[in-house]
Short mmCIF file of C-alpha atoms (C1' of nucleotides) in Angstrom, two decimals:
data_model
loop_
_atom_site.label_atom_id
_atom_site.label_comp_id
_atom_site.label_asym_id
_atom_site.label_seq_id
_atom_site.Cartn_x
_atom_site.Cartn_y
_atom_site.Cartn_z
CA MET A 49 0.00 0.00 0.00
CA SER A 50 1.61 3.24 -1.12
CA TYR A 51 0.47 5.29 1.81
CA SER A 52 2.51 7.78 3.81
CA LYS A 53 1.29 9.11 7.14
CA ASP A 54 2.40 12.58 6.08
CA MET A 55 0.04 12.61 3.13
CA PRO A 56 -3.69 13.13 3.45
CA ASP A 57 -5.61 10.05 2.49
CA LEU A 58 -7.34 11.90 -0.28
CA ASP A 59 -9.75 9.59 -2.04
CA LEU A 60 -11.14 11.19 -5.16
CA THR A 61 -13.89 8.62 -5.37
CA HIS A 62 -15.00 9.62 -1.88
CA GLY A 63 -17.90 12.04 -2.10
CA ASP A 64 -16.93 14.18 0.88
CA ASP A 65 -13.40 14.92 -0.41
CA ALA A 66 -14.69 15.63 -3.89
CA ALA A 67 -17.32 17.94 -2.43
CA ALA A 68 -14.77 19.74 -0.29
CA VAL A 69 -12.54 20.29 -3.31
CA ASN A 70 -15.41 21.66 -5.38
CA SER A 71 -16.59 23.84 -2.57
CA LEU A 72 -13.12 25.21 -2.04
CA ARG A 73 -12.55 26.07 -5.68
CA SER A 74 -15.90 27.78 -6.08
CA ALA A 75 -15.57 29.74 -2.83
CA VAL A 76 -12.04 30.91 -3.56
CA MET A 77 -13.04 32.18 -7.01
CA ARG A 78 -16.10 34.04 -5.80
CA LEU A 79 -14.42 35.49 -2.72
CA SER A 80 -11.51 36.69 -4.84
CA ARG A 81 -13.95 38.65 -6.98
CA ARG A 82 -15.34 40.38 -3.88
CA LEU A 83 -11.88 41.17 -2.57
CA LYS A 84 -10.92 42.62 -5.92
CA HIS A 85 -13.43 45.38 -5.30
CA GLN A 86 -12.17 46.16 -1.81
CA ARG A 87 -9.13 48.06 -2.86
CA VAL A 88 -7.32 49.88 -0.15
CA ASP A 89 -5.73 52.17 -2.69
CA GLU A 90 -8.14 52.47 -5.61
CA SER A 91 -5.22 52.88 -7.98
CA LEU A 92 -3.56 49.55 -7.03
CA SER A 93 -4.74 46.27 -8.45
CA PRO A 94 -4.97 43.12 -6.25
CA THR A 95 -1.78 41.72 -7.76
CA GLU A 96 0.07 45.00 -7.19
CA MET A 97 -1.06 44.94 -3.56
CA SER A 98 0.01 41.30 -3.35
CA VAL A 99 3.46 42.15 -4.66
CA LEU A 100 3.89 44.77 -1.91
CA GLY A 101 2.73 42.21 0.62
CA THR A 102 5.24 39.71 -0.68
CA LEU A 103 8.05 42.23 -0.51
CA SER A 104 6.97 43.16 3.01
CA ARG A 105 7.10 39.53 4.11
CA CYS A 106 10.09 38.27 2.13
CA GLY A 107 12.26 41.36 1.70
CA SER A 108 13.81 42.23 -1.63
CA ALA A 109 13.35 40.08 -4.72
CA THR A 110 14.12 40.12 -8.44
CA PRO A 111 11.31 40.66 -10.98
CA GLY A 112 11.62 37.03 -12.01
CA GLU A 113 11.22 35.78 -8.47
CA LEU A 114 8.19 38.02 -7.98
CA ALA A 115 6.63 36.76 -11.21
CA ARG A 116 6.99 33.16 -10.04
CA LYS A 117 5.65 33.94 -6.56
CA GLU A 118 2.63 35.82 -7.91
CA HIS A 119 2.03 33.35 -10.72
CA VAL A 120 2.15 35.91 -13.49
CA GLN A 121 4.37 35.99 -16.57
CA PRO A 122 7.57 38.08 -16.59
CA PRO A 123 6.20 40.82 -18.89
CA SER A 124 3.28 41.33 -16.54
CA MET A 125 5.64 41.74 -13.60
CA THR A 126 7.76 44.22 -15.58
CA ARG A 127 4.65 46.36 -15.99
CA ILE A 128 3.66 46.01 -12.32
CA VAL A 129 7.13 46.85 -11.02
CA ALA A 130 7.37 49.87 -13.32
CA LEU A 131 4.00 51.10 -12.07
CA LEU A 132 4.95 50.63 -8.42
CA GLU A 133 8.25 52.42 -9.02
CA GLY A 134 6.38 55.28 -10.65
CA LYS A 135 4.30 55.61 -7.52
CA GLY A 136 7.37 55.58 -5.32
CA LEU A 137 6.33 52.31 -3.64
CA VAL A 138 9.36 50.26 -4.72
CA ARG A 139 13.00 50.99 -5.51
CA LEU A 140 14.92 49.23 -8.29
CA GLU A 141 18.62 48.57 -7.85
CA PRO A 142 21.16 46.68 -9.92
CA HIS A 143 21.81 43.09 -8.90
CA PRO A 144 25.20 42.84 -7.14
CA GLU A 145 26.29 39.67 -8.93
CA ASP A 146 24.32 39.47 -12.19
CA ARG A 147 23.96 42.56 -14.31
CA ARG A 148 20.97 41.10 -16.17
CA GLN A 149 18.88 41.06 -13.02
CA LYS A 150 17.46 43.81 -10.82
CA VAL A 151 16.60 43.94 -7.16
CA VAL A 152 13.17 45.25 -6.16
CA THR A 153 12.78 46.66 -2.64
CA GLN A 154 9.77 48.34 -1.07
CA THR A 155 10.10 51.89 0.14
CA GLU A 156 9.15 53.34 3.53
CA GLN A 157 6.18 54.90 1.79
CA ALA A 158 4.94 51.43 0.79
CA GLU A 159 5.26 50.14 4.33
CA ALA A 160 3.30 53.13 5.62
CA MET A 161 0.65 52.57 2.96
CA LEU A 162 0.34 48.89 3.83
CA GLU A 163 -0.07 49.78 7.48
CA GLU A 164 -2.65 52.45 6.70
CA SER A 165 -4.60 50.17 4.39
CA ARG A 166 -4.59 47.27 6.82
CA ARG A 167 -7.37 48.92 8.81
CA LYS A 168 -9.58 49.25 5.75
CA ARG A 169 -9.06 45.68 4.66
CA ASN A 170 -9.72 44.42 8.15
CA ALA A 171 -12.90 46.46 8.38
CA PHE A 172 -14.24 44.82 5.22
CA LEU A 173 -13.30 41.27 6.19
CA ALA A 174 -14.43 41.87 9.76
CA GLY A 175 -17.81 42.86 8.36
CA LEU A 176 -18.04 39.53 6.59
CA VAL A 177 -16.68 37.59 9.55
CA GLU A 178 -19.37 39.08 11.79
CA GLY A 179 -21.78 36.80 9.99
CA LEU A 180 -19.81 33.80 11.24
CA ASP A 181 -19.88 32.11 14.62
CA GLU A 182 -16.83 31.40 16.79
CA ASP A 183 -16.18 27.94 15.37
CA GLU A 184 -16.37 29.14 11.79
CA TRP A 185 -13.90 31.93 12.45
CA ALA A 186 -11.60 29.48 14.16
CA SER A 187 -11.76 27.20 11.10
CA LEU A 188 -10.84 30.10 8.88
CA ARG A 189 -7.91 31.15 11.06
CA ALA A 190 -6.59 27.61 11.05
CA ALA A 191 -6.96 27.36 7.29
CA ALA A 192 -5.33 30.68 6.39
CA PRO A 193 -1.73 29.46 6.58
CA VAL A 194 -2.67 26.29 4.69
CA LEU A 195 -4.20 28.34 1.90
CA GLU A 196 -1.03 30.40 1.82
CA LYS A 197 0.98 27.22 1.46
CA LEU A 198 -1.32 25.96 -1.26
CA ALA A 199 -1.03 29.24 -3.14
CA HIS A 200 2.70 28.88 -3.68
CA LEU A 201 3.16 25.11 -3.52
CA MET B 159 -20.00 45.33 26.71
CA SER B 160 -21.52 44.84 23.30
CA TYR B 161 -20.47 41.27 22.88
CA SER B 162 -22.53 38.38 21.56
CA LYS B 163 -21.41 34.82 21.94
CA ASP B 164 -22.43 34.13 18.35
CA MET B 165 -20.00 36.69 17.00
CA PRO B 166 -16.27 36.04 16.80
CA ASP B 167 -14.37 38.29 19.14
CA LEU B 168 -12.49 39.83 16.26
CA ASP B 169 -10.13 42.43 17.58
CA LEU B 170 -8.57 44.40 14.79
CA THR B 171 -5.88 45.72 17.04
CA HIS B 172 -4.90 42.17 17.87
CA GLY B 173 -1.96 41.15 15.76
CA ASP B 174 -3.01 37.55 15.26
CA ASP B 175 -6.43 38.40 13.86
CA ALA B 176 -4.99 41.10 11.63
CA ALA B 177 -2.36 38.68 10.39
CA ALA B 178 -4.96 36.00 9.71
CA VAL B 179 -7.04 38.45 7.70
CA ASN B 180 -4.05 39.57 5.66
CA SER B 181 -2.90 36.02 5.11
CA LEU B 182 -6.37 35.00 4.01
CA ARG B 183 -6.75 37.81 1.52
CA SER B 184 -3.37 37.25 -0.03
CA ALA B 185 -3.77 33.48 -0.24
CA VAL B 186 -7.24 33.67 -1.79
CA MET B 187 -6.07 36.07 -4.46
CA ARG B 188 -2.99 34.02 -5.40
CA LEU B 189 -4.78 30.70 -5.29
CA SER B 190 -7.54 32.09 -7.49
CA ARG B 191 -4.94 32.96 -10.09
CA ARG B 192 -3.66 29.37 -10.09
CA LEU B 193 -7.14 27.95 -10.34
CA LYS B 194 -7.90 30.24 -13.24
CA HIS B 195 -5.35 28.31 -15.25
CA GLN B 196 -6.78 24.90 -14.36
CA ARG B 197 -9.74 25.02 -16.67
CA VAL B 198 -11.64 21.81 -17.07
CA ASP B 199 -13.08 23.03 -20.34
CA GLU B 200 -10.51 25.36 -21.91
CA SER B 201 -13.27 27.38 -23.51
CA LEU B 202 -15.05 28.20 -20.24
CA SER B 203 -13.88 30.96 -17.92
CA PRO B 204 -13.87 30.50 -14.15
CA THR B 205 -16.99 32.61 -13.76
CA GLU B 206 -18.79 30.63 -16.46
CA MET B 207 -17.86 27.41 -14.64
CA SER B 208 -19.02 28.95 -11.37
CA VAL B 209 -22.40 29.85 -12.90
CA LEU B 210 -22.87 26.22 -13.98
CA GLY B 211 -21.92 25.11 -10.48
CA THR B 212 -24.43 27.49 -8.97
CA LEU B 213 -27.18 26.28 -11.27
CA SER B 214 -26.25 22.72 -10.44
CA ARG B 215 -26.56 23.43 -6.70
CA CYS B 216 -29.44 25.86 -6.64
CA GLY B 217 -31.50 24.86 -9.69
CA SER B 218 -32.86 27.49 -12.04
CA ALA B 219 -32.27 31.20 -11.54
CA THR B 220 -32.86 34.50 -13.32
CA PRO B 221 -29.91 36.39 -14.84
CA GLY B 222 -30.24 39.02 -12.13
CA GLU B 223 -30.05 36.42 -9.36
CA LEU B 224 -27.01 34.86 -11.00
CA ALA B 225 -25.31 38.25 -11.30
CA ARG B 226 -25.83 38.87 -7.58
CA LYS B 227 -24.65 35.40 -6.61
CA GLU B 228 -21.51 35.60 -8.75
CA HIS B 229 -20.83 39.24 -7.85
CA VAL B 230 -20.74 40.50 -11.38
CA GLN B 231 -22.78 43.28 -12.96
CA PRO B 232 -25.94 42.46 -14.96
CA PRO B 233 -24.41 43.19 -18.39
CA SER B 234 -21.61 40.76 -17.66
CA MET B 235 -24.12 38.04 -16.76
CA THR B 236 -26.03 38.75 -19.96
CA ARG B 237 -22.89 38.00 -21.92
CA ILE B 238 -22.09 34.88 -19.89
CA VAL B 239 -25.59 33.44 -20.16
CA ALA B 240 -25.66 34.09 -23.91
CA LEU B 241 -22.32 32.30 -24.28
CA LEU B 242 -23.46 29.30 -22.22
CA GLU B 243 -26.69 29.12 -24.24
CA GLY B 244 -24.67 29.15 -27.45
CA LYS B 245 -22.73 26.14 -26.19
CA GLY B 246 -25.92 24.30 -25.29
CA LEU B 247 -25.05 24.32 -21.57
CA VAL B 248 -28.07 26.33 -20.38
CA ARG B 249 -31.63 26.82 -21.58
CA LEU B 250 -33.46 30.16 -21.38
CA GLU B 251 -37.19 30.21 -20.75
CA PRO B 252 -39.67 33.02 -20.13
CA HIS B 253 -40.44 33.79 -16.51
CA PRO B 254 -43.91 32.47 -15.62
CA GLU B 255 -44.97 35.54 -13.65
CA ASP B 256 -42.83 38.47 -14.86
CA ARG B 257 -42.32 38.92 -18.56
CA ARG B 258 -39.25 41.15 -17.99
CA GLN B 259 -37.34 38.28 -16.45
CA LYS B 260 -35.98 35.04 -17.84
CA VAL B 261 -35.32 31.67 -16.24
CA VAL B 262 -31.91 30.07 -16.78
CA THR B 263 -31.66 26.28 -16.40
CA GLN B 264 -28.71 24.02 -17.01
CA THR B 265 -29.02 21.29 -19.60
CA GLU B 266 -28.23 17.58 -19.24
CA GLN B 267 -25.10 18.29 -21.28
CA ALA B 268 -23.90 20.74 -18.63
CA GLU B 269 -24.44 18.23 -15.85
CA ALA B 270 -22.47 15.61 -17.75
CA MET B 271 -19.71 18.12 -18.40
CA LEU B 272 -19.52 19.06 -14.73
CA GLU B 273 -19.30 15.42 -13.75
CA GLU B 274 -16.61 14.74 -16.33
CA SER B 275 -14.60 17.76 -15.31
CA ARG B 276 -14.79 17.02 -11.59
CA ARG B 277 -12.09 14.37 -12.02
CA LYS B 278 -9.70 16.82 -13.67
CA ARG B 279 -10.26 19.51 -11.02
CA ASN B 280 -9.75 17.02 -8.25
CA ALA B 281 -6.57 15.76 -9.82
CA PHE B 282 -5.12 19.28 -9.81
CA LEU B 283 -6.14 20.12 -6.26
CA ALA B 284 -5.14 16.67 -5.07
CA GLY B 285 -1.71 17.34 -6.50
CA LEU B 286 -1.47 20.48 -4.37
CA VAL B 287 -2.96 18.79 -1.33
CA GLU B 288 -0.35 16.08 -1.49
CA GLY B 289 2.09 18.67 -0.20
CA LEU B 290 0.01 19.04 2.96
CA ASP B 291 -0.11 16.85 6.02
CA GLU B 292 -3.25 15.35 7.56
CA ASP B 293 -3.92 18.25 9.91
CA GLU B 294 -3.54 20.83 7.16
CA TRP B 295 -6.00 19.00 4.92
CA ALA B 296 -8.43 18.70 7.83
CA SER B 297 -8.16 22.48 8.36
CA LEU B 298 -8.95 23.07 4.73
CA ARG B 299 -11.97 20.75 4.70
CA ALA B 300 -13.35 22.47 7.78
CA ALA B 301 -12.83 25.91 6.21
CA ALA B 302 -14.32 25.17 2.81
CA PRO B 303 -17.97 25.65 3.85
CA VAL B 304 -17.00 28.77 5.81
CA LEU B 305 -15.35 30.27 2.73
CA GLU B 306 -18.47 29.42 0.74
CA LYS B 307 -20.53 31.28 3.31
CA LEU B 308 -18.14 34.22 3.24
CA ALA B 309 -18.26 34.35 -0.56
CA HIS B 310 -21.97 35.08 -0.65
CA LEU B 311 -22.52 36.71 2.74
"C1'" DT C 264 -41.71 55.74 -11.70
"C1'" DA C 265 -38.96 51.54 -10.63
"C1'" DT C 266 -37.00 47.31 -12.19
"C1'" DT C 267 -35.09 43.61 -15.48
"C1'" DG C 268 -32.40 42.82 -18.91
"C1'" DT C 269 -29.73 44.33 -23.16
"C1'" DT C 270 -26.54 46.99 -26.29
"C1'" DA C 271 -22.59 49.76 -27.08
"C1'" DT C 272 -18.33 51.09 -25.50
"C1'" DA C 273 -14.08 51.45 -22.85
"C1'" DC C 274 -10.95 49.95 -19.44
"C1'" DT C 275 -7.94 46.80 -16.65
"C1'" DC C 276 -5.19 43.02 -16.40
"C1'" DT C 277 -2.70 39.41 -18.35
"C1'" DA C 278 -0.53 36.63 -21.98
"C1'" DT C 279 2.40 35.58 -26.16
"C1'" DA C 280 6.01 36.72 -29.37
"C1'" DA C 281 9.95 39.07 -30.61
"C1'" DC C 282 13.92 41.63 -29.02
"C1'" DT C 283 18.17 43.22 -26.09
"C1'" DA C 284 21.69 42.51 -22.87
"C1'" DT C 285 24.33 39.60 -20.02
"C1'" DA C 286 25.97 34.90 -18.44
"C1'" DT D 9 23.57 28.83 -26.16
"C1'" DA D 10 20.75 29.93 -22.22
"C1'" DT D 11 18.71 33.23 -19.11
"C1'" DA D 12 16.67 37.93 -17.17
"C1'" DG D 13 14.15 41.44 -18.40
"C1'" DT D 14 11.72 44.53 -21.77
"C1'" DT D 15 8.77 46.13 -25.70
"C1'" DA D 16 4.91 45.66 -28.66
"C1'" DT D 17 0.68 43.67 -29.42
"C1'" DA D 18 -3.54 41.12 -28.70
"C1'" DG D 19 -7.07 38.95 -26.07
"C1'" DA D 20 -10.20 37.86 -22.13
"C1'" DG D 21 -13.19 39.55 -18.81
"C1'" DT D 22 -15.52 43.08 -16.59
"C1'" DA D 23 -17.57 47.66 -15.83
"C1'" DT D 24 -20.30 51.93 -16.82
"C1'" DA D 25 -23.73 54.43 -19.43
"C1'" DA D 26 -27.60 54.61 -22.23
"C1'" DC D 27 -31.60 52.16 -23.75
"C1'" DA D 28 -35.94 48.97 -24.22
"C1'" DA D 29 -39.61 46.47 -22.21
"C1'" DT D 30 -42.44 45.42 -18.45
"C1'" DA D 31 -44.19 46.08 -13.61
#
DNA sequence: TATTGTTATACTCTATAACTATA
DNA sequence: TATAGTTATAGAGTATAACAATA
């Protein structure tokens, strides 16, 4: 039996697992559309916000690394980085070892903006979460890091 | 103290809740981009698939109801419904009580397509889930219905 | 007068293909 | 020859505004 205790015993013929997978996909797609509309800065797209969040968490990165992390193609990241630079939210520096690459770093202005916008985002999600009970919110909190992992697995 | 036991004690000044909210938003956006690429039918967009899923779960609906459920504007739903009708996946009938409205119903062909595609979707998500351990998958299963609720709250 | 749905139009975001510079 | 990033272009999906038909 090719079964490891570290792997979930995901049985695709099992109705409950299949239902969970369907439910998850549908919910993520629909929730993402709602979040798209809750822009903290009206002029920043969700992906642009996500790039700033990634830089805030992971520090500096090259455009190529950012493209892979955000699951967009390199030309799209070129455009995003140029836009963020134009707004003074990131700084572009030459790569110390490879002159083809660049290093993207967020500015203090970006960090301040993220902090400022956190309240607005939380207000929106808190409004939704108020419709949940304690157990549901606990489920969500437990799942958040797993969804993060899934997003860049 | 304005506290109800049915409401989560969401404290926006509390770092853990704020972090969970941020994590959730970021993960949902990035995961949705990955799912976008995993189309069961290459010719159907995620929203179009989601409409079929909604019809499958909820039965018939008017274009206006579908627009509200999917969080798109009425003109967008007009376009989606027309496209699905052109592919023979939904049927449009006059509303029995209000001649302004229409009733959208999925066809047998749509149900067969959903069933067929379920295996492909599951294969992709199962691939991701294989990188999780038992507890993580359990968290996700518990959170799926909550995310569904959040998506149309 | 309000509501449901449609048509016409424009915008945002992303992708692909072709190119430049460096490794 | 392969890789990082850019430029130019096209396409998908959605929104807003203006309109038609019905309540």
